[in-house]
Coordinates of C-alpha atoms and ligand atoms in Angstrom, one line a residue:
L6 CA 0.0 0.0 0.0
A7 CA 1.6 3.3 -1.1
C8 CA 2.2 5.4 2.0
S9 CA 3.1 8.7 0.5
S10 CA 0.1 9.2 -1.8
K11 CA -2.4 11.7 -0.5
Y12 CA -5.2 9.2 -1.0
V13 CA -4.9 5.5 -0.7
L14 CA -7.4 2.9 -1.6
S15 CA -8.0 0.8 1.4
Q16 CA -8.6 -2.9 0.7
M17 CA -11.9 -3.0 2.5
H18 CA -13.3 -6.3 3.4
P19 CA -15.7 -7.5 0.6
M20 CA -18.6 -7.0 3.0
W21 CA -18.0 -3.3 3.0
Q22 CA -19.0 -1.1 0.1
G23 CA -16.0 -1.1 -2.3
P24 CA -12.6 0.6 -1.8
L25 CA -12.7 3.9 0.0
A26 CA -10.3 6.7 -0.5
V27 CA -8.9 7.7 2.9
P28 CA -7.5 11.2 3.5
G29 CA -3.8 11.0 4.3
G30 CA -3.6 7.3 4.6
D31 CA -0.2 7.0 6.2
R32 CA -1.4 6.0 9.7
Q33 CA -4.0 3.4 9.0
S34 CA -5.1 0.5 11.2
P35 CA -4.9 -2.4 11.9
I36 CA -1.2 -3.4 11.7
D37 CA 1.0 -6.3 12.4
I38 CA 2.9 -5.7 15.6
V39 CA 6.5 -6.9 15.0
V40 CA 7.6 -7.5 18.6
R41 CA 11.4 -7.2 18.0
K42 CA 10.9 -3.9 16.2
S43 CA 8.8 -2.4 19.0
V44 CA 10.6 0.2 21.1
F45 CA 10.4 0.1 24.9
D46 CA 9.4 3.5 26.4
S47 CA 9.9 3.8 30.1
K48 CA 7.8 6.9 30.2
L49 CA 4.7 4.8 29.4
K50 CA 2.5 4.6 32.4
P51 CA 0.0 1.9 33.6
L52 CA -3.5 2.2 32.2
V53 CA -6.0 3.7 34.6
T54 CA -9.6 2.6 33.8
N55 CA -12.6 3.7 35.9
Y56 CA -15.7 2.2 34.4
D57 CA -19.2 2.7 36.0
P58 CA -21.5 -0.2 35.0
Q59 CA -24.5 2.1 35.6
T60 CA -23.5 4.0 32.4
C61 CA -24.2 0.9 30.3
Q62 CA -27.2 1.5 28.1
Q63 CA -27.8 -0.8 25.1
I64 CA -26.5 -3.5 22.8
W65 CA -27.1 -3.4 19.1
N66 CA -26.2 -4.8 15.7
N67 CA -25.0 -2.1 13.4
G68 CA -24.4 -4.4 10.4
Y69 CA -20.6 -4.5 10.9
S70 CA -20.4 -5.9 14.5
F71 CA -22.4 -5.7 17.7
L72 CA -21.8 -2.7 20.0
V73 CA -22.4 -2.2 23.8
E74 CA -23.0 1.5 24.2
Y75 CA -22.3 3.6 27.3
D76 CA -23.7 7.0 28.4
D77 CA -20.8 9.3 27.6
T78 CA -22.5 12.6 28.6
T79 CA -20.5 12.7 31.8
D80 CA -17.1 11.6 32.9
K81 CA -18.3 8.4 34.7
S82 CA -16.5 5.8 32.6
T83 CA -13.0 6.9 31.9
L84 CA -9.6 5.9 30.7
K85 CA -6.4 7.8 31.4
G86 CA -2.7 7.0 31.9
G87 CA -0.9 4.7 29.6
P88 CA 0.4 6.7 26.6
L89 CA -2.4 9.3 27.1
Q90 CA -2.0 12.9 28.2
D91 CA -5.7 13.5 28.6
Q92 CA -8.8 11.8 30.1
F93 CA -10.9 9.8 27.7
R94 CA -14.5 8.8 28.0
L95 CA -15.8 5.2 27.1
C96 CA -18.4 5.4 24.5
Q97 CA -18.7 1.8 23.3
F98 CA -17.1 -1.5 22.9
H99 CA -17.4 -4.1 20.1
F100 CA -15.6 -7.1 18.6
H101 CA -14.2 -8.4 15.3
W102 CA -14.1 -12.2 14.6
G103 CA -13.6 -14.9 12.0
E104 CA -15.8 -17.6 10.6
S105 CA -13.2 -20.1 12.1
N106 CA -11.0 -19.9 15.1
A107 CA -8.0 -19.7 12.8
W108 CA -8.5 -16.0 12.2
G109 CA -10.6 -13.0 13.1
S110 CA -8.5 -10.4 14.9
E111 CA -7.6 -7.1 13.2
H112 CA -4.1 -6.6 14.8
T113 CA -1.6 -9.4 14.7
V114 CA 1.5 -10.0 16.8
D115 CA 4.4 -11.3 14.7
R116 CA 1.8 -12.2 12.1
R117 CA -0.1 -14.4 14.7
L118 CA -3.8 -14.1 14.2
F119 CA -6.3 -14.6 17.0
P120 CA -9.9 -15.8 16.6
A121 CA -11.3 -12.4 17.8
E122 CA -10.4 -8.9 19.1
L123 CA -12.3 -6.7 21.5
H124 CA -12.1 -2.9 21.0
L125 CA -13.0 -0.5 23.8
V126 CA -13.6 2.9 22.2
H127 CA -13.0 6.2 24.1
W128 CA -12.9 9.9 23.1
N129 CA -10.8 12.8 24.6
S130 CA -13.2 14.6 26.9
D131 CA -10.5 17.0 28.1
K132 CA -10.4 18.6 24.6
Y133 CA -13.7 17.8 23.0
S134 CA -17.4 17.7 24.0
L135 CA -18.7 15.0 21.6
F136 CA -17.4 11.8 20.1
E137 CA -18.3 13.2 16.7
E138 CA -15.9 16.1 17.2
A139 CA -13.1 14.0 18.6
V140 CA -13.3 11.4 15.8
M141 CA -11.8 14.0 13.4
E142 CA -8.9 15.0 15.6
D143 CA -5.3 13.7 15.9
N144 CA -5.6 13.0 19.6
G145 CA -9.3 12.5 19.6
L146 CA -9.7 8.8 20.3
A147 CA -8.1 6.0 22.3
V148 CA -9.0 2.4 21.6
I149 CA -7.9 -0.5 23.8
G150 CA -7.5 -3.7 21.8
I151 CA -7.7 -7.1 23.5
F152 CA -7.1 -10.4 21.8
L153 CA -9.5 -13.3 22.4
K154 CA -8.3 -16.9 22.5
V155 CA -10.5 -20.0 22.6
G156 CA -10.3 -21.8 25.9
K157 CA -12.3 -21.7 29.1
R158 CA -15.7 -20.0 29.3
H159 CA -15.6 -16.3 30.1
E160 CA -18.2 -15.9 32.9
G161 CA -18.3 -12.1 32.6
L162 CA -18.9 -12.4 28.8
Q163 CA -21.9 -14.7 29.2
K164 CA -24.4 -11.9 30.1
L165 CA -23.5 -10.3 26.8
V166 CA -23.6 -13.6 24.8
D167 CA -27.1 -14.3 26.2
A168 CA -28.3 -10.9 24.8
L169 CA -27.1 -11.6 21.2
P170 CA -30.0 -13.7 19.9
A171 CA -32.2 -10.7 20.5
I172 CA -30.1 -8.6 18.1
R173 CA -29.5 -11.2 15.3
H174 CA -30.4 -8.7 12.5
K175 CA -28.8 -5.4 11.5
D176 CA -30.3 -2.4 13.3
S177 CA -31.8 -4.5 16.1
V178 CA -31.2 -3.0 19.6
V179 CA -32.1 -4.1 23.1
E180 CA -31.6 -2.5 26.5
F181 CA -28.5 -3.7 28.2
T182 CA -27.6 -2.4 31.6
R183 CA -25.2 -2.8 34.5
F184 CA -22.4 -4.4 32.5
D185 CA -18.9 -3.7 33.8
P186 CA -16.5 -3.7 30.9
A187 CA -13.6 -4.0 33.3
C188 CA -14.5 -7.7 33.6
L189 CA -13.3 -8.1 30.0
L190 CA -9.8 -6.7 30.7
P191 CA -6.9 -9.2 31.0
A192 CA -5.4 -9.7 34.5
N193 CA -2.3 -7.8 33.4
T194 CA -3.1 -4.4 31.8
D195 CA 0.4 -2.9 32.4
D196 CA 1.9 -4.7 29.4
Y197 CA 0.8 -3.2 26.1
W198 CA 1.9 -1.9 22.7
T199 CA 0.8 1.6 21.6
Y200 CA 0.9 3.4 18.2
H201 CA -0.9 6.1 16.4
G202 CA -3.5 4.8 13.9
S203 CA -7.0 5.0 12.6
L204 CA -10.5 3.6 13.0
T205 CA -10.7 0.3 11.2
T206 CA -14.2 0.8 9.8
P207 CA -15.6 3.9 8.1
P208 CA -14.9 6.8 8.6
L209 CA -11.4 5.3 9.0
T210 CA -10.2 8.7 10.4
E211 CA -6.6 8.8 11.7
S212 CA -7.5 9.9 15.2
V213 CA -6.7 6.9 17.3
S214 CA -4.1 6.2 20.0
W215 CA -4.1 2.4 19.9
I216 CA -3.4 0.5 23.1
V217 CA -3.1 -3.2 22.3
M218 CA -2.8 -5.5 25.3
K219 CA -0.1 -8.1 25.4
Q220 CA -2.2 -10.5 27.5
H221 CA -5.3 -12.0 25.8
I222 CA -8.5 -13.1 27.4
E223 CA -10.1 -16.6 27.0
V224 CA -13.6 -17.3 25.8
S225 CA -15.2 -20.7 25.0
H226 CA -15.7 -22.1 21.6
D227 CA -19.5 -22.0 22.2
Q228 CA -19.4 -18.3 23.2
L229 CA -17.6 -17.4 20.0
A230 CA -20.1 -19.6 18.0
V231 CA -22.9 -17.3 19.3
F232 CA -21.0 -14.2 17.8
R233 CA -21.1 -16.1 14.5
S234 CA -24.9 -16.6 14.8
L235 CA -25.3 -12.8 14.3
L236 CA -26.2 -11.5 10.8
F237 CA -24.9 -8.7 8.7
T238 CA -28.3 -8.3 7.1
S239 CA -31.6 -6.8 8.3
A240 CA -34.7 -8.9 8.9
E241 CA -36.3 -7.6 5.6
E242 CA -33.5 -8.7 3.3
D243 CA -34.1 -11.9 1.3
V244 CA -30.6 -13.3 1.6
Q245 CA -29.3 -13.5 5.2
K246 CA -25.5 -13.3 5.6
S247 CA -23.7 -14.6 8.7
M248 CA -21.8 -11.9 10.6
V249 CA -18.3 -13.3 10.3
N250 CA -14.9 -12.1 9.1
N251 CA -15.8 -8.5 10.0
F252 CA -12.1 -7.4 10.2
R253 CA -10.1 -5.1 8.1
V254 CA -7.0 -6.2 6.2
Q255 CA -3.7 -5.2 7.7
Q256 CA -2.3 -1.8 6.7
S257 CA 1.2 -0.6 6.1
L258 CA 3.2 0.8 9.0
C259 CA 4.5 3.6 6.8
G260 CA 7.5 4.3 9.1
R261 CA 5.5 4.4 12.3
T262 CA 7.1 3.2 15.6
V263 CA 5.2 0.8 17.8
R264 CA 6.2 1.5 21.5
S265 CA 6.0 -1.1 24.3
S266 CA 5.3 -0.5 28.0
F267 CA 7.4 -3.6 28.8
T268 CA 10.8 -5.1 27.9
Ligands
0VY1 N1 -14.1 1.6 13.6 C1 -14.4 1.9 14.9 N2 -13.8 1.5 15.9 S1 -12.4 0.5 15.7 N3 -12.8 -0.8 15.0 O1 -11.5 1.2 14.9 O2 -12.1 0.3 17.1 N4 -15.5 2.8 15.1 C2 -16.3 3.4 14.0 C3 -17.1 4.5 14.7 C4 -17.0 4.2 16.2 C5 -15.8 3.3 16.4
ZN2 ZN1 -13.1 -2.3 16.2

């Protein structure tokens, strides 16, 4: 992928409407994290998350993934520390996964694919007053990426899995309350990689400080199978398409440095 051109065509997943010209295009996501090329930065701090389960509002199928949305009208669920200078507000989290356990994540580590990846999306509430503003700015967003591996059942995830059959079709939404996203964080949140990148779905804006956790979480095969029972398509459409492989292809690093918080 040419990194110098003003506009690059991003190889969007076939499910997405054709190639999309992306402004700038030299700090796109996801990427492969080449561990031996990452640079340890001793100034990187531990992440500080402060999530209030009372701000959890709804879960819905947006036709790309399913999202759990939080009330971000106040600073009740926040992220700070890590590589961040400011305080960020949690607005939603969602996942990307494959049709098989062999692939599904957006980021890779030394080309290693995981069956799924969780993204917790936050926006800079010190500098902006709405997500929609922050999404256009260099330091507007911070997304925590967490890899999922197939193994033991994730008890905290089950409440979310049980809600999925109610949002099988695109644009379906159900109330979803009192869910603490902290239960989805790995035990160790001190070890992470961080780099400047973009959203991995439209509008693909280059406004994201990515924080990719080194430690994965485990979910059961059956829990992932329920993710795959979701549909890309709305109830009215004649042909129903399984919601799988909703990940973007890897983008060029274009000279960026990935920093690590650990040696
Ligand atoms: N692509 C996105 N997040 S991601 N996959 O880059 O974390 N989003 C699109 C609008 C809100 C978040
Ligand atoms: Zn995502």
